[in-house]
Amino acid sequence: MPTFPFSEADPIQHPGPPPKTSEVVIVGGGVIGVTTALFLAKRSIPVTLLEKGRVAAEQSSRNWGWIRKQGRDADELPIVIEACRLWRQLAEECGEDIGLNQTGVTYLANSDKDMVGFEEFMKIAAIHELDTRLLDTDETAQLIKGMSRKFKGALTTPSDMRAEPWLAVPALARLAVRKGAKIIENCAARTLEISAGKIKGVWTEAGYIEASSVLVAGGAWSSLFLRRHGVSIPQLSVRVTVAATEPMPEIYSGAAADDHIAFRRRQDGGYTLAGGGSHLLYLGPDAFRHATKYIPALRNDPFGARYFPFAPSGYPDGWSTRRYWAPNSKSPFESMRVLNPAPQPARLRAIERNFKQLFPQFDNVRLKAGWGGMIDAMPDVVPVVDQVRAVSGLFVATGMSGHGFGIGPGIGRVVSDLVQGNEIGHDLSRFRLSRFYDGSRVRLGPAL
């Protein structure tokens, strides 16, 4: 079965060399880094984005492609509402078909407990005047016809959208370049240059860039990069397996999920499928270092995590992965240009089986591709978006916890203004890094 299309063997679309100076340097070419670069470039701020491998080659293209307001943490919701507006605007500006469609998102309830959780979100939805609705059993069956079992009900938001992430993020990167951003692929940031508590620049594998501000938006690699500089982020990564079907008749034009299966209509006429709640956590040094912070999440089990004692060689939290390296020596980021976990064969079989069980009328569901991805997770299932107080000019936006694609343009706009010292327009206190170290109680975001 073919695996994910992006790899370090793909041609470089954004070659170097990097500039000698740049007002802002962004580490990481996923949706957060790309959209931040785009909004800075729109303000004519000199910005350089460094990507160790290829733009969007990791989780920003491997995700489910959902753009949802539904099920969001209450503090995320204002930003994702803005993000939905920006998705429409940027889809027009980039002039490429990124598969953006307003087709809705639906969560299916297997139990009364599920319905109670949906009812709690309805209170948040009402505050923000969302079009979210709570459906009963019959209404759910009418919305998604042909399902083999009856559900207690459903939560649905018709205005939610979908897009093809492997098309969307590269298209936004090309737009950022047209607006004046510099994007350099195959160029790892090795270390930061910090003097008297201030950012002075970035050492890369291709030389030094003088800069006054740096944003670390490296997804699963952010914690490893920042720990090298004494900045601790309790971020872990969990592995997921996803599959794509061959084209097939439409059963639902949007995206839907229950505890066993998640599915989303694709632009090519097939479906993106994933398990409803099973992820694999590799137990490495950071997993043990930050274990106490994850106790509330483990009790609630938002990721349905299973555990494996050893990460593959070179993974961000691998036992053999180096935690220290010099600016003039090869870094772990050059050793693994693209984090490309293999899909789990057993999970692919389970995904196919669960989809067929829900829609038995399709006795021949053919999977054309399967891939793995690493979700950068935080103990409370909400991101870190903040300035690092100990280092002037250092910013971080990471730990999107599987929510990054949909909220990406909103976070990019927010971070671009944060870097410039402008008014943000949103309360970011929920996303501060210090919440993990100032004695605050871990407050879990919704596991919806």
Coordinates of N, CA and C in Angstrom, one line a residue, residues 145-148 251 356 358-364:
K145 N -27.1 9.0 6.3 CA -28.0 7.9 6.0 C -27.1 6.6 5.7
G146 N -27.7 5.5 6.0 CA -27.1 4.2 5.6 C -26.2 3.6 6.7
M147 N -26.2 4.3 7.9 CA -25.3 3.7 9.0 C -26.0 2.5 9.6
S148 N -25.2 1.5 10.0 CA -25.7 0.2 10.4 C -26.3 0.2 11.8
I251 N -21.4 9.2 1.2 CA -22.3 8.9 2.3 C -22.5 10.1 3.2
K356 N -16.4 -0.4 7.4 CA -17.3 -1.3 6.7 C -18.4 -1.7 7.6
L358 N -19.8 0.1 9.9 CA -20.7 1.2 10.0 C -21.5 1.4 8.7
F359 N -20.9 1.1 7.6 CA -21.5 1.2 6.3 C -21.4 -0.1 5.5
P360 N -22.2 -1.1 5.9 CA -22.1 -2.4 5.3 C -22.5 -2.5 3.9
Q361 N -23.2 -1.5 3.4 CA -23.5 -1.5 2.0 C -22.3 -1.4 1.1
F362 N -21.2 -1.0 1.6 CA -19.9 -0.9 0.9 C -19.1 -2.1 1.3
D363 N -19.3 -3.2 0.6 CA -18.6 -4.4 1.0 C -17.2 -4.5 0.4
N364 N -16.9 -3.5 -0.5 CA -15.6 -3.4 -1.1 C -15.0 -2.0 -1.0

